[in-house]
Amino acid sequence: MSQNIFPAWQQPLRWAQKALVTSKAVPQDPIAELDLDPNRPLVYVLPQESFSDRLALHECCEKLGLPSPFEPLVIKGETVSRIIALEPAQLLFSQGRTTDFKARFERLLSLHREHDDLDVQVVPVSLLWGRNPGKEEESVKATLLNKKNPTWLRKTFILAMLGRDNFIRFSRAVSLRHMADNHGTDATIANKLARVARVHFGRQRTVATGPRLPDRQALFHGLLASEVIKDAIADEAKSKKISEAKARERALEYLEEISADYSDSLMRIGDRVLTWLWNKLYSGINVRGAEQIRQLSQDGHEIVFVPCHRSHMDYLLLSYVIYRQGMVPPHIAAGVNLNFWPAGPIFRRGGAFFIRRSFKGNKLYSAVFREYLDQLFKRGYSVEYFCEGGRSRTGRLLPPKTGMIAMTVNSVLRGLERPVTLVPVYLGYDHVMEVSTYHKELAGKKKEKESAWQVFSAIRNLKDYGQGYVNFGAPITVHQFLNEHAPNWRTDTADGDLKHGWMTPTVNKLANQLMTRINDAAAASAMTLTTSILLATEQHAMPRRALEKQLDFYLDLLRAVPYTPLATAPEGDGEAVLKQVLDLNKFDVSEDAMGEIISIHEGNAVTMTYYRNNTLHLLVLPGLMASLLLRKGCMTRDAILDEIRALYPLLEAELFMGLSNGELDCYLNALLNELVRLEMVEDCKEGLVPRQSRRAELYNLANQVQETLQRYAIVLSRLMKEPEIERGTLEKESQVLAERLARLHGISAPEFFDKKGFTILTNCLKEMGCLGDDADQDKVKALAKTVLGLIPASIHSSIVNND
C-alpha cells in the first residue's frame, strides 16, 4: 500500500529520510489511549505544510495501524485531503503561498451538514524535531536549528542533526459531528477550529520543551538581589560576625551547590543511553495515567511530581518516562549525597538540584534554597521530589517529610496564581538493586556512602530484572486543596504573613493524601503476588499447580474488585504470571514424583518481604475478611463489615489507605460478592460460610494480614493490661516483644519490629481515643478481643505470657 501512494520521484526522498529519521509516537498506542476509531474517517491537522513532516508521520502511522497522511480520504464518494496544514511551507528565502486550511475545514463541515451519519475525527499532530527549549540569549546554533516554520535548507540541517530525536505527538480527536451539531457549519467555525489548533500546538511545544533556560550566572545574580536573600545575607553577617561580602559569597556558594544546569543535549544523549539501559535491565516498562498529566501541563498547570522512593533508579526511570511521554523532564530535588563525581555533574545537567538533609540552624541556606525553588515555580519548570525523605528500606511507604511540600504551599501563598498540581507517582520494580543492602542496614550495618565505585559496580552486574512500573496517580491541585481545607487562606496571607495556625495541619493533610494516592495507583505485579503467596506459607514453598491456582484467585480478586480504579494487575492467568516471574531466577524450582515445587531461596525470605510490602495494602482487606470467615466459621455480612470498620483506622494509618467510609463499604461488599461468585464462600441463610474445598486458598489470603494483626495484638494486649502506660514505654516494650516473637516463630519481615511502625500505631490509637488519660477502655478491649481471636494460638500464648 505504502509503495503505491508515492510517485517514483518521491521514493528516493523517502529512502533518504528513512535512513536519517527515527520517530517516537506519543502516546505509544494512540488508538487505545486516545480512543481513536480507525474505522471512522480520520483527518490529521499539522502546524505546517512540510513534506518531511508528512513522511515522518506516514512511517509512524504505518507502524501504528493508522491511515497514511498521503492516502486520500473518500467521503460519500468525494475525495478530500487527509491533511490540513495551518501554515504554508517555507521556500528557500521566503514563505510559500498561503494554505487552504479554511477551505478544507469548511468543506468537511459542509459534508457533515449534508450527511447526518458522517462523523470525521480531526486529530491534531505535532512533530517535535528535538526538544531544545532555547535560551534567553539564543546562540548561532539555536538560530540555525530554529524549528518554527524553517526554510527547506534549515529543515535539511534539522533532519541531519535531530532526525533521531523526532517525537510525533497525537492528540485526542475532535468530532466534527459534535462541532456541526453544537456550533454550526459556517466559515466562522472553520476559523475557530484553526485558532484553537494554533494555541493547542503552541502549548504542546511548551509542554515538550519547557520554558526558555536562563543564563545560570544571571539567575544567580537575580536571586542574590532578591529582598529575602539580601535580608538573610545581612542576618548571616551579623550573627556570624563576618562581612556582608563574605556572607554574600557564602550564599553564592550555596546556589552553586544547589542549582541545576539543565542541558537538552545531555537529555538527548541520555535518552539513547537509558533506552539501552532499560532494554538491558528490564523486559518492559509499564506506564499508566500519563495522558492526564500531559493534559494538565498543556492546560498551564505547574506540575510537581511526587513519587515513592524505592531506589536510586527512580531518578532515571521517572525522568526517562516523562521525556518519552512527550513532556519536559522535571527539575529533581536530589540528596546532596549524590553530588559525587561522575554522577553529580551528570545529574545536575539532567535537571537535578541538590538539597541537604537538614536546614536546621542555617537560615541563609534555607533562604537561598526556598528562593531557588520559588524561581523554578515562577519560571514554569516542572519539579520532582521524594517526600519520604529517603529510600524505603522495607518496601512500605515511609511517613512523609513535609519540608518540600510546605515550601511548595508557601510558593502558592506568596502569590503564584498559575495552578500548582502535585502528581503522586507509584514506582515499582521486579528487582530493586539495593534490597540486599537495605536489609544489612536494617540489621545494624552502617549505610555506605555513595561513590563512583558503586555506580561502576552496578553497571558491571547488569542483567534482566523483569518489569518496571510507573503509575501516575490522581493529581492534587494545591489552590483547590487550600480552598477546601483552609477556606480563608487568601485573605489570611494577603499581607505576606505566612505563619498561621492552619498551615501545619493543612500541610500534614496534604502530605498524607499524597501518600495515599501513591498507594491508590499501586501496580500489583507477577513478583509482588508470587512473593506474597509464598511468604504466606509455612515453609515458603508450594506445588506449582497450587501456586498457579492461588495466583488465579488473587488475579480474579484484583481485576474484578480493584482497590481503586488506578490500581493495576498483571495480564495473563496464573500460569503465565508464574512463568514470567520464574524467568527472573529468584525462586527455587525442584521436582519430586508428584511434580514441581516452587520455593523461595533458602535465607532469601527477608529480601522477598520487600516486594510483598510494595503492594500489601491491596491484599490486606481481603486477607482480613478471609481471617474473620475462617476463624468465626459463619458470619453475617453486617458483622464482617463491622469488624473490619473497627480495625480499618489502624490499617489506614499504617499502610496509607485512603478509602472513605462509603468507599470502604462498597469495596467490602464487592469483595464478599466476588468471594461468593468464585465459590470460595457460600451465602447461606445463617450467613457467609467458607467452602471446605477452598479453605487452603482462603488460608493463604488470610495469612497476608497475619503479621499486621500480630503487631496490633502485641500493643493492644499490653494496653489492655496497663491502661495508664506511657506512650513511649508502650512503643519500646512492644518493639522488644516483637523482636522476641520474630525469633521464636521465625518471622522474617524486618518491619515486624520496626520502631516507626509502632510509633504510627500508637499515634493512631491516641487519635482513636484508645490511648491517653481519657482512653476508652471498652474500645481497647473490643479491638484486642478481635485481633487476639484472629492470630494462631502459639503466638497468642507468646504475647499473653510475655506482655
PDB file of C-alpha atoms in Angstrom, residues 288-293 296 301 303-307 420-426 470-478 480-481 509-522 563-567 658 663:
ATOM      1  CA  ARG A 288      -0.250   4.161  33.188  1.00  0.00           C
ATOM      2  CA  GLY A 289      -2.028   7.517  33.501  1.00  0.00           C
ATOM      3  CA  ALA A 290       0.388   9.756  31.586  1.00  0.00           C
ATOM      4  CA  GLU A 291      -2.233  11.263  29.267  1.00  0.00           C
ATOM      5  CA  GLN A 292      -3.963  13.092  32.132  1.00  0.00           C
ATOM      6  CA  ILE A 293      -0.645  14.654  33.198  1.00  0.00           C
ATOM      7  CA  LEU A 296      -2.661  19.246  32.837  1.00  0.00           C
ATOM      8  CA  HIS A 301      -0.524  23.763  35.374  1.00  0.00           C
ATOM      9  CA  ILE A 303       3.452  20.145  37.662  1.00  0.00           C
ATOM     10  CA  VAL A 304       5.189  18.765  40.748  1.00  0.00           C
ATOM     11  CA  PHE A 305       5.883  15.024  40.550  1.00  0.00           C
ATOM     12  CA  VAL A 306       5.875  13.309  43.969  1.00  0.00           C
ATOM     13  CA  PRO A 307       6.930   9.654  43.561  1.00  0.00           C
ATOM     14  CA  VAL A 420       0.277  24.167  41.064  1.00  0.00           C
ATOM     15  CA  THR A 421      -0.629  20.493  40.795  1.00  0.00           C
ATOM     16  CA  LEU A 422       1.033  17.690  42.748  1.00  0.00           C
ATOM     17  CA  VAL A 423       1.157  14.383  40.869  1.00  0.00           C
ATOM     18  CA  PRO A 424       1.667  11.272  43.030  1.00  0.00           C
ATOM     19  CA  VAL A 425       3.611   8.550  41.209  1.00  0.00           C
ATOM     20  CA  TYR A 426       3.851   4.875  42.105  1.00  0.00           C
ATOM     21  CA  VAL A 470       5.273   3.757  36.578  1.00  0.00           C
ATOM     22  CA  ASN A 471       1.676   4.581  37.501  1.00  0.00           C
ATOM     23  CA  PHE A 472       0.628   8.243  37.713  1.00  0.00           C
ATOM     24  CA  GLY A 473      -1.903   8.749  40.490  1.00  0.00           C
ATOM     25  CA  ALA A 474      -4.800  11.175  40.905  1.00  0.00           C
ATOM     26  CA  PRO A 475      -3.355  14.733  40.951  1.00  0.00           C
ATOM     27  CA  ILE A 476      -3.953  17.298  43.701  1.00  0.00           C
ATOM     28  CA  THR A 477      -4.149  20.986  42.778  1.00  0.00           C
ATOM     29  CA  VAL A 478      -2.765  22.993  45.700  1.00  0.00           C
ATOM     30  CA  GLN A 480      -8.127  23.720  45.278  1.00  0.00           C
ATOM     31  CA  PHE A 481      -6.810  21.809  48.303  1.00  0.00           C
ATOM     32  CA  LYS A 509      -3.142  16.512  55.491  1.00  0.00           C
ATOM     33  CA  LEU A 510      -1.766  17.250  52.039  1.00  0.00           C
ATOM     34  CA  ALA A 511       1.306  15.080  52.660  1.00  0.00           C
ATOM     35  CA  ASN A 512      -0.785  12.142  53.864  1.00  0.00           C
ATOM     36  CA  GLN A 513      -3.179  12.473  50.956  1.00  0.00           C
ATOM     37  CA  LEU A 514      -0.220  12.339  48.575  1.00  0.00           C
ATOM     38  CA  MET A 515       0.983   9.103  50.157  1.00  0.00           C
ATOM     39  CA  THR A 516      -2.457   7.501  49.983  1.00  0.00           C
ATOM     40  CA  ARG A 517      -2.770   8.481  46.325  1.00  0.00           C
ATOM     41  CA  ILE A 518       0.611   6.904  45.580  1.00  0.00           C
ATOM     42  CA  ASN A 519      -0.714   3.653  47.047  1.00  0.00           C
ATOM     43  CA  ASP A 520      -4.034   4.133  45.232  1.00  0.00           C
ATOM     44  CA  ALA A 521      -2.086   3.787  41.964  1.00  0.00           C
ATOM     45  CA  ALA A 522      -0.106   0.701  43.027  1.00  0.00           C
ATOM     46  CA  TYR A 563      -8.698  -1.471  45.244  1.00  0.00           C
ATOM     47  CA  THR A 564      -9.077   1.785  43.259  1.00  0.00           C
ATOM     48  CA  PRO A 565      -9.661   2.474  39.554  1.00  0.00           C
ATOM     49  CA  LEU A 566      -5.962   3.449  39.237  1.00  0.00           C
ATOM     50  CA  ALA A 567      -4.515   0.247  40.735  1.00  0.00           C
ATOM     51  CA  GLY A 658      -7.435   6.299  51.628  1.00  0.00           C
ATOM     52  CA  GLU A 663     -15.937   3.684  49.531  1.00  0.00           C
TER      53      GLU A 663
END
